[in-house]
Amino acid sequence: MQRERVADDIYVFTSDLYAQVTAGAVVTPAGTILIDTLPFPQETLELKEMVERRLHSPVRYVVNTHYHADHTIGTCLFPDAAVVAHSACRRLLDTIGRAGLEQSQAQVPELADIFVVLPDIVLEEGCLNLHLGGKTVQLIPSPGHSQDSVIVLVPEDRVLFASDTVMPVPTLIDGDPECLINSLRLVASMPVDNVVQGHGEVILRGEINHTIDGDIRYLRTIQKKVAQLAQRGDGVDALKQISIESCGKSRIPMNGLVVDLHSANLRKLYGNIVVDRTDCR
Ligand SMILES: [Zn+2]
């Protein structure tokens, strides 16, 4: 696990074990607000040890930015904390989340003792502010990567936890491209100095607009290329011709996992087009 301090009282933890997932800690004298957890319990416990034992700030709240297991699986390791998320996150954790965890447990022995924790406090619409120890932590809906996604702003420190709304390659496998583009524009409009991505490195102020522009351009490019290919009547195998580089992104981040995410994005968009056509008949 990597640890980085992005403001006096704000830490970012990055998993060494899976897909560079990030979690954040806003540490205050009245306790800590955690934004997501890490995918392997041993790393989340290391994070907990650092915040609670070394910084003497018990975790009071755990924010789930969306229901995907790589971000929520460690929630159960904080039994004394209140869990905060979008109302859709609670619903999705209770259904798809439970099924997904069972599948993961069958493959990953380290997850044997993990269980799903449903959020105690949910955001139905608008924004939700948590006030603790002089800090404000604001949950703002940002659907697109998934329908329940939120971004988390700490205005006092000009830090935004963008979660998977911002990733080295935008990912819409479980979401919607138009919503994701709107949410990326929302991220670009935030008054911040640091954007913490859901996976990978923290983005500094000078790089934020450039990064978001590149992400939107990537999404527009894959929409166009997949539509052209489908219009020609090409089958799903032809998607292999659309390389990640030809859409303006590198294949290097996340130890190459971005290539798989890119392929899945293409298949999702292609599937949408085929479904639309079937609907028209
Ligand atoms: Zn993720």
Tab-separated table of C-alpha atoms and ligand atoms in Angstrom:
chain	number	residue	atom	x	y	z
A	1	MET	CA	0.000	0.000	0.000
A	2	GLN	CA	1.307	3.471	-0.894
A	3	ARG	CA	0.553	6.476	1.306
A	4	GLU	CA	0.514	10.099	0.245
A	5	ARG	CA	-0.433	13.306	2.037
A	6	VAL	CA	-2.391	15.662	-0.249
A	7	ALA	CA	-3.193	18.282	2.421
A	8	ASP	CA	-2.290	18.732	6.111
A	9	ASP	CA	-5.016	16.362	7.304
A	10	ILE	CA	-5.831	14.395	4.168
A	11	TYR	CA	-4.180	11.143	3.175
A	12	VAL	CA	-4.528	9.017	0.063
A	13	PHE	CA	-3.796	5.278	0.212
A	14	THR	CA	-3.184	3.329	-2.981
A	15	SER	CA	-3.393	-0.454	-3.256
A	16	ASP	CA	-0.297	-2.358	-4.359
A	17	LEU	CA	-2.324	-5.544	-4.649
A	18	TYR	CA	-5.154	-4.677	-7.039
A	19	ALA	CA	-5.557	-2.098	-9.820
A	20	GLN	CA	-4.111	0.832	-7.854
A	21	VAL	CA	-7.429	1.412	-6.090
A	22	THR	CA	-7.364	4.496	-3.852
A	23	ALA	CA	-8.949	5.289	-0.502
A	24	GLY	CA	-8.833	8.625	1.318
A	25	ALA	CA	-8.801	9.718	4.948
A	26	VAL	CA	-9.883	13.155	6.174
A	27	VAL	CA	-8.369	13.195	9.654
A	28	THR	CA	-9.836	15.585	12.248
A	29	PRO	CA	-9.539	15.954	16.051
A	30	ALA	CA	-13.123	14.631	16.292
A	31	GLY	CA	-12.408	11.502	14.223
A	32	THR	CA	-11.740	10.444	10.663
A	33	ILE	CA	-13.943	10.316	7.589
A	34	LEU	CA	-12.807	7.560	5.268
A	35	ILE	CA	-13.596	7.768	1.580
A	36	ASP	CA	-13.753	4.182	0.283
A	37	THR	CA	-11.666	1.214	1.420
A	38	LEU	CA	-9.034	-0.913	-0.315
A	39	PRO	CA	-9.759	-4.213	-2.099
A	40	PHE	CA	-7.715	-6.520	0.163
A	41	PRO	CA	-8.509	-6.614	3.919
A	42	GLN	CA	-4.816	-6.608	4.853
A	43	GLU	CA	-4.325	-3.215	3.176
A	44	THR	CA	-7.497	-1.720	4.672
A	45	LEU	CA	-6.359	-2.920	8.129
A	46	GLU	CA	-2.960	-1.301	7.557
A	47	LEU	CA	-4.745	1.948	6.689
A	48	LYS	CA	-6.932	1.620	9.803
A	49	GLU	CA	-3.878	1.054	11.996
A	50	MET	CA	-2.186	4.157	10.622
A	51	VAL	CA	-5.220	6.435	11.116
A	52	GLU	CA	-6.503	5.091	14.438
A	53	ARG	CA	-3.272	4.080	16.245
A	54	ARG	CA	-0.662	6.432	14.812
A	55	LEU	CA	-2.834	9.523	14.235
A	56	HIS	CA	-5.200	8.733	17.142
A	57	SER	CA	-8.308	9.525	15.131
A	58	PRO	CA	-10.977	6.781	15.142
A	59	VAL	CA	-12.877	6.299	11.896
A	60	ARG	CA	-16.345	7.775	12.488
A	61	TYR	CA	-17.695	7.650	8.924
A	62	VAL	CA	-17.001	5.490	5.887
A	63	VAL	CA	-18.197	6.965	2.592
A	64	ASN	CA	-18.922	4.437	-0.190
A	65	THR	CA	-18.463	6.375	-3.450
A	66	HIS	CA	-20.255	3.572	-5.361
A	67	TYR	CA	-21.145	-0.062	-4.780
A	68	HIS	CA	-18.320	-1.755	-6.734
A	69	ALA	CA	-16.518	-4.309	-4.566
A	70	ASP	CA	-12.997	-2.971	-5.121
A	71	HIS	CA	-14.040	0.207	-3.237
A	72	THR	CA	-16.518	-1.095	-0.655
A	73	ILE	CA	-15.221	-4.492	0.382
A	74	GLY	CA	-13.387	-3.138	3.455
A	75	THR	CA	-16.408	-1.358	4.964
A	76	CYS	CA	-17.101	-4.256	7.357
A	77	LEU	CA	-13.693	-3.703	8.976
A	78	PHE	CA	-15.078	-0.511	10.578
A	79	PRO	CA	-17.975	-1.794	12.711
A	80	ASP	CA	-18.121	1.401	14.806
A	81	ALA	CA	-18.373	3.796	11.847
A	82	ALA	CA	-21.536	5.092	10.189
A	83	VAL	CA	-21.620	4.313	6.470
A	84	VAL	CA	-22.694	7.036	4.042
A	85	ALA	CA	-23.563	6.678	0.327
A	86	HIS	CA	-26.099	7.399	-2.390
A	87	SER	CA	-29.448	5.629	-1.896
A	88	ALA	CA	-28.849	3.728	-5.160
A	89	CYS	CA	-25.584	2.411	-3.689
A	90	ARG	CA	-27.502	0.877	-0.779
A	91	ARG	CA	-29.914	-0.809	-3.194
A	92	LEU	CA	-27.138	-2.099	-5.482
A	93	LEU	CA	-24.981	-3.370	-2.603
A	94	ASP	CA	-27.965	-5.290	-1.286
A	95	THR	CA	-28.530	-7.032	-4.636
A	96	ILE	CA	-25.665	-7.161	-7.150
A	97	GLY	CA	-23.121	-6.399	-4.406
A	98	ARG	CA	-24.025	-9.472	-2.354
A	99	ALA	CA	-23.915	-11.758	-5.395
A	100	GLY	CA	-20.581	-10.253	-6.509
A	101	LEU	CA	-18.989	-10.748	-3.097
A	102	GLU	CA	-19.987	-14.423	-3.044
A	103	GLN	CA	-18.319	-14.879	-6.432
A	104	SER	CA	-15.159	-13.075	-5.287
A	105	GLN	CA	-15.020	-15.117	-2.089
A	106	ALA	CA	-15.036	-18.312	-4.149
A	107	GLN	CA	-11.849	-17.129	-5.881
A	108	VAL	CA	-10.009	-15.107	-3.215
A	109	PRO	CA	-9.451	-16.837	0.154
A	110	GLU	CA	-8.472	-13.527	1.851
A	111	LEU	CA	-12.109	-12.405	1.529
A	112	ALA	CA	-13.568	-15.311	3.548
A	113	ASP	CA	-14.561	-13.143	6.556
A	114	ILE	CA	-15.834	-10.159	4.550
A	115	PHE	CA	-19.541	-9.304	4.529
A	116	VAL	CA	-21.655	-6.617	2.888
A	117	VAL	CA	-22.492	-3.591	5.029
A	118	LEU	CA	-25.416	-1.463	3.862
A	119	PRO	CA	-25.081	2.323	4.243
A	120	ASP	CA	-26.768	3.825	7.345
A	121	ILE	CA	-27.120	7.337	5.931
A	122	VAL	CA	-28.121	7.825	2.295
A	123	LEU	CA	-28.255	10.711	-0.118
A	124	GLU	CA	-31.527	10.659	-2.083
A	125	GLU	CA	-31.101	13.833	-4.155
A	126	GLY	CA	-29.039	17.033	-4.071
A	127	CYS	CA	-25.845	16.966	-1.998
A	128	LEU	CA	-25.061	15.702	1.494
A	129	ASN	CA	-22.638	17.448	3.862
A	130	LEU	CA	-20.834	15.760	6.731
A	131	HIS	CA	-19.402	18.184	9.285
A	132	LEU	CA	-16.743	16.815	11.612
A	133	GLY	CA	-13.910	18.429	13.563
A	134	GLY	CA	-13.884	21.619	11.495
A	135	LYS	CA	-13.978	19.846	8.116
A	136	THR	CA	-16.782	19.600	5.597
A	137	VAL	CA	-17.044	16.492	3.454
A	138	GLN	CA	-19.577	16.935	0.684
A	139	LEU	CA	-21.082	14.061	-1.323
A	140	ILE	CA	-22.179	15.142	-4.812
A	141	PRO	CA	-23.956	12.752	-7.232
A	142	SER	CA	-21.865	11.973	-10.342
A	143	PRO	CA	-23.577	9.148	-12.253
A	144	GLY	CA	-21.915	7.692	-15.359
A	145	HIS	CA	-19.301	5.189	-14.197
A	146	SER	CA	-22.203	3.648	-12.296
A	147	GLN	CA	-25.640	5.050	-11.518
A	148	ASP	CA	-24.883	5.438	-7.788
A	149	SER	CA	-21.492	7.202	-8.087
A	150	VAL	CA	-20.724	10.241	-5.959
A	151	ILE	CA	-17.702	12.517	-5.899
A	152	VAL	CA	-16.528	13.817	-2.523
A	153	LEU	CA	-15.339	17.385	-2.017
A	154	VAL	CA	-13.381	18.740	0.948
A	155	PRO	CA	-13.759	22.482	0.292
A	156	GLU	CA	-11.461	23.651	3.136
A	157	ASP	CA	-8.538	21.804	1.546
A	158	ARG	CA	-9.573	22.084	-2.114
A	159	VAL	CA	-9.371	18.292	-2.511
A	160	LEU	CA	-11.804	16.273	-4.614
A	161	PHE	CA	-12.123	12.512	-4.323
A	162	ALA	CA	-13.463	11.818	-7.804
A	163	SER	CA	-13.543	8.043	-7.344
A	164	ASP	CA	-14.111	6.154	-10.606
A	165	THR	CA	-15.642	9.155	-12.358
A	166	VAL	CA	-11.962	9.866	-13.078
A	167	MET	CA	-9.756	6.888	-13.963
A	168	PRO	CA	-6.725	6.502	-16.239
A	169	VAL	CA	-9.257	5.378	-18.850
A	170	PRO	CA	-12.923	6.403	-18.329
A	171	THR	CA	-14.940	3.257	-17.683
A	172	LEU	CA	-18.622	2.924	-18.533
A	173	ILE	CA	-19.111	-0.855	-18.468
A	174	ASP	CA	-21.708	-0.513	-15.709
A	175	GLY	CA	-22.781	3.003	-16.650
A	176	ASP	CA	-23.687	5.472	-19.350
A	177	PRO	CA	-21.407	7.579	-21.587
A	178	GLU	CA	-23.540	10.755	-21.651
A	179	CYS	CA	-23.922	10.757	-17.853
A	180	LEU	CA	-20.191	10.145	-17.485
A	181	ILE	CA	-19.353	13.097	-19.756
A	182	ASN	CA	-21.674	15.352	-17.700
A	183	SER	CA	-20.038	14.156	-14.484
A	184	LEU	CA	-16.546	14.747	-15.917
A	185	ARG	CA	-17.612	18.322	-16.730
A	186	LEU	CA	-18.807	18.636	-13.128
A	187	VAL	CA	-15.376	17.512	-11.894
A	188	ALA	CA	-13.669	20.092	-14.133
A	189	SER	CA	-15.888	22.840	-12.647
A	190	MET	CA	-14.837	22.115	-9.041
A	191	PRO	CA	-12.600	24.648	-7.243
A	192	VAL	CA	-9.824	22.205	-6.286
A	193	ASP	CA	-6.048	21.753	-6.273
A	194	ASN	CA	-6.031	17.948	-6.177
A	195	VAL	CA	-8.251	15.350	-7.809
A	196	VAL	CA	-7.919	11.876	-6.332
A	197	GLN	CA	-8.809	9.281	-8.973
A	198	GLY	CA	-10.493	6.003	-8.015
A	199	HIS	CA	-7.458	4.196	-9.443
A	200	GLY	CA	-3.955	5.542	-10.034
A	201	GLU	CA	-2.133	8.760	-9.333
A	202	VAL	CA	-3.454	11.978	-7.826
A	203	ILE	CA	-4.016	14.686	-10.460
A	204	LEU	CA	-2.638	18.124	-9.600
A	205	ARG	CA	-4.315	21.415	-10.430
A	206	GLY	CA	-2.303	22.191	-13.560
A	207	GLU	CA	-3.246	18.820	-15.101
A	208	ILE	CA	-6.950	18.646	-14.206
A	209	ASN	CA	-8.507	20.417	-17.199
A	210	HIS	CA	-6.164	18.722	-19.652
A	211	THR	CA	-6.967	15.304	-18.155
A	212	ILE	CA	-10.737	15.828	-18.201
A	213	ASP	CA	-10.647	17.164	-21.784
A	214	GLY	CA	-8.706	14.034	-22.779
A	215	ASP	CA	-11.241	11.800	-21.015
A	216	ILE	CA	-14.207	13.419	-22.776
A	217	ARG	CA	-12.371	13.235	-26.117
A	218	TYR	CA	-11.709	9.519	-25.490
A	219	LEU	CA	-15.411	8.855	-24.809
A	220	ARG	CA	-16.520	10.773	-27.913
A	221	THR	CA	-13.917	8.925	-30.004
A	222	ILE	CA	-14.987	5.446	-28.908
A	223	GLN	CA	-18.655	6.355	-29.442
A	224	LYS	CA	-17.855	7.468	-33.005
A	225	LYS	CA	-15.599	4.533	-33.877
A	226	VAL	CA	-17.994	1.903	-32.516
A	227	ALA	CA	-20.957	3.508	-34.307
A	228	GLN	CA	-19.044	3.527	-37.634
A	229	LEU	CA	-18.065	-0.104	-37.211
A	230	ALA	CA	-21.628	-1.152	-36.356
A	231	GLN	CA	-23.000	0.838	-39.289
A	232	ARG	CA	-20.709	-1.068	-41.636
A	233	GLY	CA	-22.308	-4.233	-40.286
A	234	ASP	CA	-19.070	-5.481	-38.710
A	235	GLY	CA	-19.390	-8.073	-35.949
A	236	VAL	CA	-18.217	-7.720	-32.379
A	237	ASP	CA	-14.816	-9.259	-33.249
A	238	ALA	CA	-13.992	-6.195	-35.335
A	239	LEU	CA	-13.836	-4.116	-32.139
A	240	LYS	CA	-10.274	-5.459	-31.762
A	241	GLN	CA	-9.256	-3.058	-34.538
A	242	ILE	CA	-9.994	-0.059	-32.281
A	243	SER	CA	-6.787	0.236	-30.260
A	244	ILE	CA	-6.633	2.256	-27.062
A	245	GLU	CA	-3.890	4.433	-28.583
A	246	SER	CA	-6.094	5.296	-31.575
A	247	CYS	CA	-8.560	6.737	-29.043
A	248	GLY	CA	-5.931	8.946	-27.439
A	249	LYS	CA	-5.078	6.895	-24.335
A	250	SER	CA	-1.942	5.012	-23.265
A	251	ARG	CA	-1.943	1.261	-22.588
A	252	ILE	CA	0.512	1.600	-19.680
A	253	PRO	CA	-1.500	2.800	-16.597
A	254	MET	CA	-2.886	0.375	-14.002
A	255	ASN	CA	-0.240	-2.164	-15.073
A	256	GLY	CA	-1.923	-2.523	-18.439
A	257	LEU	CA	-5.401	-3.229	-17.031
A	258	VAL	CA	-6.630	-0.154	-18.952
A	259	VAL	CA	-6.526	-2.221	-22.171
A	260	ASP	CA	-9.122	-4.626	-20.732
A	261	LEU	CA	-11.257	-1.700	-19.559
A	262	HIS	CA	-11.029	-0.143	-23.036
A	263	SER	CA	-12.154	-3.417	-24.684
A	264	ALA	CA	-15.047	-3.700	-22.237
A	265	ASN	CA	-16.074	-0.080	-22.984
A	266	LEU	CA	-16.175	-0.907	-26.709
A	267	ARG	CA	-18.264	-4.048	-26.164
A	268	LYS	CA	-20.703	-2.125	-23.951
A	269	LEU	CA	-21.192	0.615	-26.580
A	270	TYR	CA	-21.536	-1.979	-29.359
A	271	GLY	CA	-24.107	-3.853	-27.266
A	272	ASN	CA	-26.078	-0.626	-26.747
A	273	ILE	CA	-26.259	-0.080	-30.519
A	274	VAL	CA	-27.372	-3.647	-31.218
A	275	VAL	CA	-30.053	-3.410	-28.485
A	276	ASP	CA	-31.282	-0.070	-29.916
A	277	ARG	CA	-31.643	-1.676	-33.355
A	278	THR	CA	-33.565	-4.620	-31.946
A	279	ASP	CA	-35.877	-2.179	-30.167
A	280	CYS	CA	-36.675	-0.450	-33.469
A	281	ARG	CA	-37.868	-3.580	-35.217
B	1	ZN	ZN	-12.952	0.953	-9.186
